[in-house]
mmCIF file of C-alpha atoms in Angstrom:
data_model
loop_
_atom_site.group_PDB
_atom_site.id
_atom_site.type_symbol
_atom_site.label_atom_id
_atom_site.label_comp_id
_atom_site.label_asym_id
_atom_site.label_seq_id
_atom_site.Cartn_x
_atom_site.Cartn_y
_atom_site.Cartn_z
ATOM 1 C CA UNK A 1 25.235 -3.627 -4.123
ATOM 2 C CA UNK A 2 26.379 -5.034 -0.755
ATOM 3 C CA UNK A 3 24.392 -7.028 1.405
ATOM 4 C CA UNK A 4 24.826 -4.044 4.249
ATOM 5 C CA UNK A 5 23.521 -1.606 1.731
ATOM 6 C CA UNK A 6 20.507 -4.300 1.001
ATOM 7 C CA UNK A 7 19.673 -4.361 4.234
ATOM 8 C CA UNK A 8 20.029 -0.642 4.886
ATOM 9 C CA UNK A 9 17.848 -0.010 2.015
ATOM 10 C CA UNK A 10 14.968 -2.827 2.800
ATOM 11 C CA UNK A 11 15.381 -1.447 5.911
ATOM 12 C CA UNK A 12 14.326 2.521 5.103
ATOM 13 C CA UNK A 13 11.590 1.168 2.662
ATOM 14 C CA UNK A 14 10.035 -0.795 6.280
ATOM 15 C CA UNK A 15 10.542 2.686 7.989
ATOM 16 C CA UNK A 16 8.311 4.246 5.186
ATOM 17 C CA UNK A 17 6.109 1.016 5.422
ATOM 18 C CA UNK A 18 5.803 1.308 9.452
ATOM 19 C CA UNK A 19 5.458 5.330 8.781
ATOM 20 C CA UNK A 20 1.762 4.247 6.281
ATOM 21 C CA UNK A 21 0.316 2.177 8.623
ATOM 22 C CA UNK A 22 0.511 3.900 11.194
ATOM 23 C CA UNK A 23 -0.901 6.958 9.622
ATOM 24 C CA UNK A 24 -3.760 4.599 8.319
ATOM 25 C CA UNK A 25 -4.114 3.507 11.939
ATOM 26 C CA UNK A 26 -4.372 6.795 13.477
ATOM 27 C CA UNK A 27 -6.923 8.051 10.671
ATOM 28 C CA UNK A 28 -9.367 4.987 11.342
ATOM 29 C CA UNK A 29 -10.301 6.505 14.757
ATOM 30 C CA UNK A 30 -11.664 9.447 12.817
ATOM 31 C CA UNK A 31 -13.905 8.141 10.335
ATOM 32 C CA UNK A 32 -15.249 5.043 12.971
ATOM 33 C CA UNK A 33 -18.760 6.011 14.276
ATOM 34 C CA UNK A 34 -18.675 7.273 18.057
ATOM 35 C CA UNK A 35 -16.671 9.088 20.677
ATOM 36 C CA UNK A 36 -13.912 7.729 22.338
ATOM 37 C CA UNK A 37 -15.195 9.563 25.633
ATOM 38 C CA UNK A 38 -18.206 7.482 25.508
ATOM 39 C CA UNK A 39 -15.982 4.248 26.437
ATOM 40 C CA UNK A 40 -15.342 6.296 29.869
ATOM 41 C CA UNK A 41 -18.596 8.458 30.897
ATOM 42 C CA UNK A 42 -21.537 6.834 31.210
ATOM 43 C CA UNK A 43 -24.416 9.063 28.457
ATOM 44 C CA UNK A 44 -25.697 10.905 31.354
ATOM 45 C CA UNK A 45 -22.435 12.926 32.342
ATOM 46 C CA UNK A 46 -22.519 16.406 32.838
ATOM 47 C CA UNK A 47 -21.101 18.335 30.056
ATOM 48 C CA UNK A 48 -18.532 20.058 31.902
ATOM 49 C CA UNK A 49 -17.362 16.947 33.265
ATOM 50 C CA UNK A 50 -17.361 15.881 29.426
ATOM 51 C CA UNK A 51 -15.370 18.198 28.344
ATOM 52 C CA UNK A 52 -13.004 17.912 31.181
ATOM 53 C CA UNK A 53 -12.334 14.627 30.028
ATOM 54 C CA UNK A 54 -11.987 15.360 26.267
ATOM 55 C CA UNK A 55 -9.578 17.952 27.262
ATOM 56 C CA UNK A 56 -7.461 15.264 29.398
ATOM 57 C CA UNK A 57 -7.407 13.157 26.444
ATOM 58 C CA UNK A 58 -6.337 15.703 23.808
ATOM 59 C CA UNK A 59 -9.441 14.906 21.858
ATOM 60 C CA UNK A 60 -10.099 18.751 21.254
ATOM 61 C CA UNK A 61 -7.075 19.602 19.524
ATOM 62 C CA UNK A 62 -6.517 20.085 16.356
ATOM 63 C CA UNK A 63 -5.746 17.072 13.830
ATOM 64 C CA UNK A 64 -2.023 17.474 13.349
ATOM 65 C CA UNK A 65 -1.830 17.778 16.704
ATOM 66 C CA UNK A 66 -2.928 15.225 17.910
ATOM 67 C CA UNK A 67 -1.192 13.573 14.726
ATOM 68 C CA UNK A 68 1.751 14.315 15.918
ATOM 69 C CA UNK A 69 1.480 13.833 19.717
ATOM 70 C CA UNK A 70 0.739 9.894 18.508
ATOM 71 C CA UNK A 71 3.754 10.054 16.017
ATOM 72 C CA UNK A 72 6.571 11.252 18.238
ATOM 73 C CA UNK A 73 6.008 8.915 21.451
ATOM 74 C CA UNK A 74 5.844 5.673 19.514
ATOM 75 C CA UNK A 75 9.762 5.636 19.042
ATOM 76 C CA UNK A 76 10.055 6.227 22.974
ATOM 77 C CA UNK A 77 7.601 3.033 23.203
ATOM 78 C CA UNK A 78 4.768 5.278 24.638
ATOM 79 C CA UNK A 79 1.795 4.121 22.295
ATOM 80 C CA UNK A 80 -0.607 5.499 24.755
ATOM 81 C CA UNK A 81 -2.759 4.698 27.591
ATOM 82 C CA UNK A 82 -6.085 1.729 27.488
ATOM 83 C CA UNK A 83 -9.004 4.066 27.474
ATOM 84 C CA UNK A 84 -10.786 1.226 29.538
ATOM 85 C CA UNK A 85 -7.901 0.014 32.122
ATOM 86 C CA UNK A 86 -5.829 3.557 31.900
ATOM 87 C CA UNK A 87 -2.486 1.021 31.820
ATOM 88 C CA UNK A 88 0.333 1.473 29.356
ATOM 89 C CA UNK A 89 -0.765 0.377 25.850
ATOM 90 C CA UNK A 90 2.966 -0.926 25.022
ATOM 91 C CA UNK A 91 3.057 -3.285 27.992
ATOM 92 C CA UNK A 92 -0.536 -4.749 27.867
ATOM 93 C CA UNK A 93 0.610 -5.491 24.020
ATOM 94 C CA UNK A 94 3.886 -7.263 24.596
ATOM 95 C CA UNK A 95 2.751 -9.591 27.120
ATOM 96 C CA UNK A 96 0.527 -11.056 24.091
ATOM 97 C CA UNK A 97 3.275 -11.128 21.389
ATOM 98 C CA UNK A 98 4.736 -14.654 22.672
ATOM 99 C CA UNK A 99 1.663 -16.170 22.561
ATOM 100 C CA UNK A 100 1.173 -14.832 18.469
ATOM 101 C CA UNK A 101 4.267 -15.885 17.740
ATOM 102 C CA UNK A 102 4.059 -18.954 18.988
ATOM 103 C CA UNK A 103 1.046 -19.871 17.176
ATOM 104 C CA UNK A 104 2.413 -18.796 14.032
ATOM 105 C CA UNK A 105 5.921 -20.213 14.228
ATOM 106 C CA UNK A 106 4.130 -23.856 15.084
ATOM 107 C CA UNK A 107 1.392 -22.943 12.259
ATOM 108 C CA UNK A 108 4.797 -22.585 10.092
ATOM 109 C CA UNK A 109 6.353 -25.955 11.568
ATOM 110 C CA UNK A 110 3.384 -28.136 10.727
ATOM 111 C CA UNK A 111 3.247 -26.364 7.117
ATOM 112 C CA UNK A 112 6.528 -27.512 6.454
ATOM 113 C CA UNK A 113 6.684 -31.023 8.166
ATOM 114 C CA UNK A 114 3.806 -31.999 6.373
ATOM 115 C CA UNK A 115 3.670 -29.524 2.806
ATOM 116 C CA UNK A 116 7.415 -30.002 1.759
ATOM 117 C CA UNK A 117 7.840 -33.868 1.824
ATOM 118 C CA UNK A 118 4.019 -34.610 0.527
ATOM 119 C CA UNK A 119 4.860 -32.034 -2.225
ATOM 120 C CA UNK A 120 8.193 -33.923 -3.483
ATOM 121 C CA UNK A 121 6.525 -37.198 -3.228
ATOM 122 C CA UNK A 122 3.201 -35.577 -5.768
ATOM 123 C CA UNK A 123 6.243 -34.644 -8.070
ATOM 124 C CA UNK A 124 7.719 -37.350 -7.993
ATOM 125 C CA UNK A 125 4.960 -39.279 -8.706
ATOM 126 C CA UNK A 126 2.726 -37.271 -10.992
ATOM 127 C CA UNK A 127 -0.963 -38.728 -12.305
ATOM 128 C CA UNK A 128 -0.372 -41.303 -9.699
ATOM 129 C CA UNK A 129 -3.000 -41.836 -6.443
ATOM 130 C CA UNK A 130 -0.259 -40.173 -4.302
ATOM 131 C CA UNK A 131 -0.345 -37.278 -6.444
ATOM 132 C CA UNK A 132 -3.938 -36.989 -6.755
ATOM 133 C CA UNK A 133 -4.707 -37.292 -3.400
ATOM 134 C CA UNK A 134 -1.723 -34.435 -2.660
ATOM 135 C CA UNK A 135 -3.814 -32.252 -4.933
ATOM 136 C CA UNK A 136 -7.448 -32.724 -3.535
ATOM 137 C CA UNK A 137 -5.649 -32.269 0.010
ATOM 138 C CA UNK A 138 -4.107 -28.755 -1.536
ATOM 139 C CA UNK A 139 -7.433 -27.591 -2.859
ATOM 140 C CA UNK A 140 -9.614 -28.915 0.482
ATOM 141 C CA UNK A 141 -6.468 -26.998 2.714
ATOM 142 C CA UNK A 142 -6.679 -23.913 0.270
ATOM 143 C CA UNK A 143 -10.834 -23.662 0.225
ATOM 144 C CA UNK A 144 -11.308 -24.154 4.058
ATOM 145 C CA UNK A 145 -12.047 -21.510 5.987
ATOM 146 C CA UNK A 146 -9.895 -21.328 9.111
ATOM 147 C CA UNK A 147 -12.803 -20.465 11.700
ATOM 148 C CA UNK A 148 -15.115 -23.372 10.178
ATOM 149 C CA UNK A 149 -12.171 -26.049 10.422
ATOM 150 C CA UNK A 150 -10.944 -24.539 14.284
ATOM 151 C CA UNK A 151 -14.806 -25.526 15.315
ATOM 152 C CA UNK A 152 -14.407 -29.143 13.887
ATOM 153 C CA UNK A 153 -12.042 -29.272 15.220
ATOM 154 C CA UNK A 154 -13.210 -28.353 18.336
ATOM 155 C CA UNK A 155 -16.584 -30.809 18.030
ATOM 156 C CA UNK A 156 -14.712 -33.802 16.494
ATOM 157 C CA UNK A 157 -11.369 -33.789 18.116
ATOM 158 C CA UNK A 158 -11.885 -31.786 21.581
ATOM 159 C CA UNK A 159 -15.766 -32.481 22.316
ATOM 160 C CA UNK A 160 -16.377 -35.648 20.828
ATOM 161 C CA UNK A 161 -13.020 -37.435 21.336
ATOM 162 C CA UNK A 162 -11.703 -35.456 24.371
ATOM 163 C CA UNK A 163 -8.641 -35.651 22.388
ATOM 164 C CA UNK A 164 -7.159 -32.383 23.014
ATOM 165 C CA UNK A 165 -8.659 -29.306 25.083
ATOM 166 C CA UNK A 166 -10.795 -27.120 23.550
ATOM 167 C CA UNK A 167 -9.265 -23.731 24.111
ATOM 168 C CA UNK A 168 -6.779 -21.528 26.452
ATOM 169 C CA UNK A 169 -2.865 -21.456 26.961
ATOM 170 C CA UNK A 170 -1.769 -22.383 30.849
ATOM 171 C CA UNK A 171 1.595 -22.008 29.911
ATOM 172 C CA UNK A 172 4.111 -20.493 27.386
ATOM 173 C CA UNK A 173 7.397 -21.167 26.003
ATOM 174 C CA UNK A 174 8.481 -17.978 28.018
ATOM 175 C CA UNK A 175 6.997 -19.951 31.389
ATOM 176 C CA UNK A 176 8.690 -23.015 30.085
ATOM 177 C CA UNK A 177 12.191 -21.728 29.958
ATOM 178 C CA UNK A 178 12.144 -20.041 32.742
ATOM 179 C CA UNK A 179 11.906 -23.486 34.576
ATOM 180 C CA UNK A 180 13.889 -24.629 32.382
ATOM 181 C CA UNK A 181 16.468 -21.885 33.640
ATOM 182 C CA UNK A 182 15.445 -22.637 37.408
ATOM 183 C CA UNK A 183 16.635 -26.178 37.042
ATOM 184 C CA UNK A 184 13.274 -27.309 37.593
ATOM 185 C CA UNK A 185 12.899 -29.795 34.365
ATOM 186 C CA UNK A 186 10.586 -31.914 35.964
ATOM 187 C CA UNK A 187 8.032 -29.518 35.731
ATOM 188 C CA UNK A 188 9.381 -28.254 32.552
ATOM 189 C CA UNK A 189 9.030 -31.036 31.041
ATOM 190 C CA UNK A 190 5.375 -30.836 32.222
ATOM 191 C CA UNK A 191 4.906 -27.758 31.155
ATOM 192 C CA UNK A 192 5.883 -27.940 27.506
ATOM 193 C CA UNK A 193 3.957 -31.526 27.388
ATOM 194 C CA UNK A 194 0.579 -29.316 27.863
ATOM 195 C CA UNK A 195 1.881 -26.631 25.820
ATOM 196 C CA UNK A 196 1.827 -29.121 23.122
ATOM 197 C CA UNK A 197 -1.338 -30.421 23.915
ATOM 198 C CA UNK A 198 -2.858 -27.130 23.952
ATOM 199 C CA UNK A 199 -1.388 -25.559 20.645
ATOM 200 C CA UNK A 200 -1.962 -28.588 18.568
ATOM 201 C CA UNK A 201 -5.619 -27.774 17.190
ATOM 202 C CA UNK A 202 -4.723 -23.823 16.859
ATOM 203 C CA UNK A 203 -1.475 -25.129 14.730
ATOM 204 C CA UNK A 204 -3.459 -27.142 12.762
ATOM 205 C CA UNK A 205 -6.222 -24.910 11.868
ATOM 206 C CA UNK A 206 -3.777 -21.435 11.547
ATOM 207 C CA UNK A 207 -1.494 -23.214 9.408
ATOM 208 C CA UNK A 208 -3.758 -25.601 7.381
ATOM 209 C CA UNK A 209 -4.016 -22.960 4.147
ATOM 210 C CA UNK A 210 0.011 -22.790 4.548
ATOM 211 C CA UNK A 211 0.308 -26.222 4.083
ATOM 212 C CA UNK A 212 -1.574 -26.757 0.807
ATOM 213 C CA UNK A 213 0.004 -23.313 -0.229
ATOM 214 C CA UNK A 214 3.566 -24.783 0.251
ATOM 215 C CA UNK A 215 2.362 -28.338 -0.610
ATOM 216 C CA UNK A 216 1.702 -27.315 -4.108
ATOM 217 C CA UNK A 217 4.803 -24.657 -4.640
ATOM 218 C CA UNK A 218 6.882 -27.922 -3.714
ATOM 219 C CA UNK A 219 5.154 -29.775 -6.119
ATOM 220 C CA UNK A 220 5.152 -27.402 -8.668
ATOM 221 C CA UNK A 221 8.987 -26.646 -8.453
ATOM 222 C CA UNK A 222 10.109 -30.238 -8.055
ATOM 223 C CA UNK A 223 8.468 -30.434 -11.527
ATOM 224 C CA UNK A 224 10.452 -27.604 -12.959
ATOM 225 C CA UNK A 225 13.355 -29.002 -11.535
ATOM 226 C CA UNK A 226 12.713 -32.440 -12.616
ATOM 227 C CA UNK A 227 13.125 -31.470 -16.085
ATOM 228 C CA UNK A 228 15.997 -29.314 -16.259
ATOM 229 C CA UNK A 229 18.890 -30.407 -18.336
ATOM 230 C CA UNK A 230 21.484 -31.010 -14.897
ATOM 231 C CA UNK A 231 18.788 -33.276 -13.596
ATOM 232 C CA UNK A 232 18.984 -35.148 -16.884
ATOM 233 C CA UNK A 233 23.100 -35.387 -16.970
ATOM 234 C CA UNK A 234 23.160 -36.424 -13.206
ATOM 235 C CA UNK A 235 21.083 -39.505 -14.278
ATOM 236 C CA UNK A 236 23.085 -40.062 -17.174
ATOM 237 C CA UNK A 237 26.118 -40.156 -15.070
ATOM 238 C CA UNK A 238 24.642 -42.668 -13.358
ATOM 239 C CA UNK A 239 24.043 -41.135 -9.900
ATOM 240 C CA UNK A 240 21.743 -42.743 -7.950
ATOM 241 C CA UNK A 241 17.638 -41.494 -8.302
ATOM 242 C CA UNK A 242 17.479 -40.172 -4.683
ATOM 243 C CA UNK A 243 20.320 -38.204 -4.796
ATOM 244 C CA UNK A 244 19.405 -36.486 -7.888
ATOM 245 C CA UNK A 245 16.236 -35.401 -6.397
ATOM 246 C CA UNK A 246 16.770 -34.798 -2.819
ATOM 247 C CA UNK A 247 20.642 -33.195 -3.000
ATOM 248 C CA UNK A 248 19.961 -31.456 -5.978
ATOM 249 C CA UNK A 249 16.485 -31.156 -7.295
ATOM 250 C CA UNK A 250 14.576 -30.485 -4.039
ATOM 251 C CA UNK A 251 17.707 -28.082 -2.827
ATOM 252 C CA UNK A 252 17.148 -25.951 -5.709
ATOM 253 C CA UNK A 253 13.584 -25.751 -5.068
ATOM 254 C CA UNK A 254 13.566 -24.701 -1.402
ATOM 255 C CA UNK A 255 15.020 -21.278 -2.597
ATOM 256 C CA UNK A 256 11.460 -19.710 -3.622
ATOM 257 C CA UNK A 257 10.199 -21.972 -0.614
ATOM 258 C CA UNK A 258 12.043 -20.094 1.387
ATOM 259 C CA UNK A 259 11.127 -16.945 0.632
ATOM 260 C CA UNK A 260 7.146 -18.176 0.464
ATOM 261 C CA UNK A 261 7.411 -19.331 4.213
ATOM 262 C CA UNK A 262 9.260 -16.536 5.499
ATOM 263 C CA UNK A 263 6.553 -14.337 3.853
ATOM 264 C CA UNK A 264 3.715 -16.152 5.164
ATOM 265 C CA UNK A 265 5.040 -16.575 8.429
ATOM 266 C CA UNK A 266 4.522 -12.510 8.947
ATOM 267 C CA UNK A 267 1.120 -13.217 7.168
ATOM 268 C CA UNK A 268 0.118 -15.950 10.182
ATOM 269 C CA UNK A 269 1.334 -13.213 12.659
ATOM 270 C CA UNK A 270 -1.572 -10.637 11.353
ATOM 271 C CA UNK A 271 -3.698 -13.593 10.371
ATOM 272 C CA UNK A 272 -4.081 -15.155 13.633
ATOM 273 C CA UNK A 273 -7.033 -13.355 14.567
ATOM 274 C CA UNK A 274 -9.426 -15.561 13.958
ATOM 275 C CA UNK A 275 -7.552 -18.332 15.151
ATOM 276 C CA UNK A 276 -7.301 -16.894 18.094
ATOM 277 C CA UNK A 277 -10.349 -16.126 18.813
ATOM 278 C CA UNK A 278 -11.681 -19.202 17.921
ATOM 279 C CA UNK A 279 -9.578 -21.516 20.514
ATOM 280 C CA UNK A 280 -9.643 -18.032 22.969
ATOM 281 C CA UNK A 281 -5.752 -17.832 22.845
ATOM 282 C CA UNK A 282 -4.335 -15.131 24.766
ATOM 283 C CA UNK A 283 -2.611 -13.233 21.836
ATOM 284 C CA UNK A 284 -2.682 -10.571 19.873
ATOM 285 C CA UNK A 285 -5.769 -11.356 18.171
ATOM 286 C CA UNK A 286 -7.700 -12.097 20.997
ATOM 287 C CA UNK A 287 -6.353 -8.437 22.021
ATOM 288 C CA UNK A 288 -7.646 -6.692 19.048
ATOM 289 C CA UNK A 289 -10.988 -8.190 18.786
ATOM 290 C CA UNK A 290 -11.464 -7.209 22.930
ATOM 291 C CA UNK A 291 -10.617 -3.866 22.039
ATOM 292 C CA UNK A 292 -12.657 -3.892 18.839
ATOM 293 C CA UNK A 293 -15.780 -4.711 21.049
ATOM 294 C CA UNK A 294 -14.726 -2.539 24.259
ATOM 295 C CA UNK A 295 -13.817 0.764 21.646
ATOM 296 C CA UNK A 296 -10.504 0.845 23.043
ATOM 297 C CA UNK A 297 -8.697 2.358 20.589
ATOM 298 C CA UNK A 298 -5.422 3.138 21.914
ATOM 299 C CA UNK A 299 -5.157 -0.854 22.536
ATOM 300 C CA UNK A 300 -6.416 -1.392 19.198
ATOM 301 C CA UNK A 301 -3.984 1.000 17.278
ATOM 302 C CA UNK A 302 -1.339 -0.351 19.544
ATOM 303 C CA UNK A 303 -1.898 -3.978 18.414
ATOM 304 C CA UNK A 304 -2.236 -3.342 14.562
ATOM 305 C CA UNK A 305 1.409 -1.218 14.909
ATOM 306 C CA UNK A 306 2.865 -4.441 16.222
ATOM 307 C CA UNK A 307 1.229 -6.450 14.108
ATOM 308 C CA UNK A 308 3.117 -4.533 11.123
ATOM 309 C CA UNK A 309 6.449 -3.680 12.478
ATOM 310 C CA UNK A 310 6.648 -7.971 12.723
ATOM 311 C CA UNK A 311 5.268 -8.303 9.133
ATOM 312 C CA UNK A 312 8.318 -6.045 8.015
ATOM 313 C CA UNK A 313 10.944 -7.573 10.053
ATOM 314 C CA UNK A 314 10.339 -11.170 8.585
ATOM 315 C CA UNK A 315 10.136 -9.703 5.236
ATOM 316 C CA UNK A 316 13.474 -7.832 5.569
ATOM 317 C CA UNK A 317 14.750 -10.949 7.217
ATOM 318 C CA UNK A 318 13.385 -13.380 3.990
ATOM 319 C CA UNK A 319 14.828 -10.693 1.758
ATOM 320 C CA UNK A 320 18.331 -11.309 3.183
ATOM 321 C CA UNK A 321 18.211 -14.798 3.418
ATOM 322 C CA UNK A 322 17.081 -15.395 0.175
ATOM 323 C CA UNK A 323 19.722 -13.210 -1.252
ATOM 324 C CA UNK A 324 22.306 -15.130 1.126
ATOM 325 C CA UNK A 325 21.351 -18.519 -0.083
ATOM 326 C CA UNK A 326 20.820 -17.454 -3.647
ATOM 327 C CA UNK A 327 24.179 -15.614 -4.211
ATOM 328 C CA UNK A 328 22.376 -15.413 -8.001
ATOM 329 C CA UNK A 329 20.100 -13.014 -6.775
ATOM 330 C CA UNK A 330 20.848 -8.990 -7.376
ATOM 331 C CA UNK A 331 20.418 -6.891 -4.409
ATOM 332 C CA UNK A 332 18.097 -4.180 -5.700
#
């Protein structure tokens, strides 16, 4: 099978994906206790004025109705209207993707800075300190809840130490490069400096379970690859220690790596929630629990449709690029 066909089929298997969870997500508003209508009329309304409002909303039609009125405008972009700010679902939920995404991809770039070299150096020296203290590190990062280490963090680092802030994002990599675009790289410069500043405990906390995840897949594939019989004749030929294990050992075992990070990196995009709301950054998360507490479903069913239409693009994405960099690899 071609790559093109690959991707055409991963493709119509996220379609079908995209199609479930969105049925799940419409179905959710039926079964959750109370009325939508009671997020706009106060309990005293008249009835009429009730039903008015029902009507206005579609709420009194029947099921596949109103199934399908929900369907058909979310390939137009329409995903509804905020039953609390009556504004455009769609656009209150983009404006809060950059801010996800850049939690997750930095989440995903602290994972990797720190899990991938500590992980080669636990291989490469197994049952020594290094290695033991690589494995009590996986197990602490692996066992930590992410809310309970964002509020140390938060006491020890941002209250106690006035190290870094304690919540909020004054600026984005969208702000950033728009300076950046305006010539203005003074204050660009600025601007990405406190970006920094203010992402860094988020980072940390999001993508602490990431790092002991990839931490020990290194480890554990270095091994593997350690002991196979090329490793064995590149020694014997006399090639030099560190290029047998960082040109061909550790190259080998990115491959699965690969396809782990890619695959967690949609995870940290649906996983940020608590993250989020934790440090109060201004992303999705944040979005869903608001409308969680507010009863806003449109917002809510909005979010969570984003939330897996990202999931399946990075796993198509990982698919293909694991089959690129693997020619090995069958596309089925």
């Amino acid at each position: 099978m071609s790559l093109s066909r690959f991707l055409i089929k991963r493709s119509l298997q996220g379609l079908f994906v995209i199609w479930g969870v969105i049925t799940v997500v419409f179905g959710l508003r039926f079964i959750s206790p109370g009325d939508p209508a009671n997020v706009l009329l106060p309990p005293d309304v008249d009835p009429e004025v009730r039903a008015q409002v029902i009507a206005e909303l579609g709420l009194n039609e029947p099921l596949y109705v109103q199934y399908w009125d929900f369907i058909s405008g979310i390939p137009l972009g329409d995903l509804g209207l905020s039953l609390v700010t009556r504004t455009p679902v769609a656009a209150r939920v983009i404006t809060k993707v950059p801010a996800t995404l850049e939690l997750a991809i930095a989440a995903t770039i602290v994972a990797v800075i720190i899990a991938i070299p500590l992980g080669v150096v636990s291989a490469t020296r197994r049952h020594q300190p290094a290695d033991y203290a690589a494995t009590v590190f996986s197990l602490f990062g692996i066992s930590t809840p992410n809310f309970w280490l964002g509020v140390m963090l938060i006491l020890i680092l941002a209250v106690q130490l006035n190290l870094f802030p304690t919540s909020q994002r004054p600026i984005g990599i969208d702000g950033i490069l728009l300076l950046v675009a305006n010539g203005n790289l003074d204050a660009a410069f600025d601007g990405f400096t406190t970006w920094l500043w203010h992402i860094t405990l988020p980072a940390i906390t999001l993508g602490t379970y990431f790092t002991a995840l990839i931490t020990r897949l290194t480890r554990s594939g270095m091994l593997d690859q350690l002991g196979q019989t090329y490793v064995r004749a590149s020694r014997a030929k006399g090639l030099p220690e560190t290029l047998v294990r960082y040109k061909h050992a550790l190259r080998n075992t990115l491959i699965p790596v690969i396809t782990v990070i890619g695959l967690q990196l949609g995870t940290l995009i649906g996983g940020a929630v608590i993250t989020e709301a934790v440090f109060a950054w201004p992303g999705l998360g944040t979005l869903i629990i608001n409308s969680i507490n507010a009863r806003d479903w449109p917002v809510l069913q909005g979010s969570l449709i984003i939330v897996a239409v990202g999931f399946v693009l990075v796993n198509i994405l990982v698919d293909a690029l694991y089959a690129y960099v693997n020619p090995q690899v069958a596309y089925d």
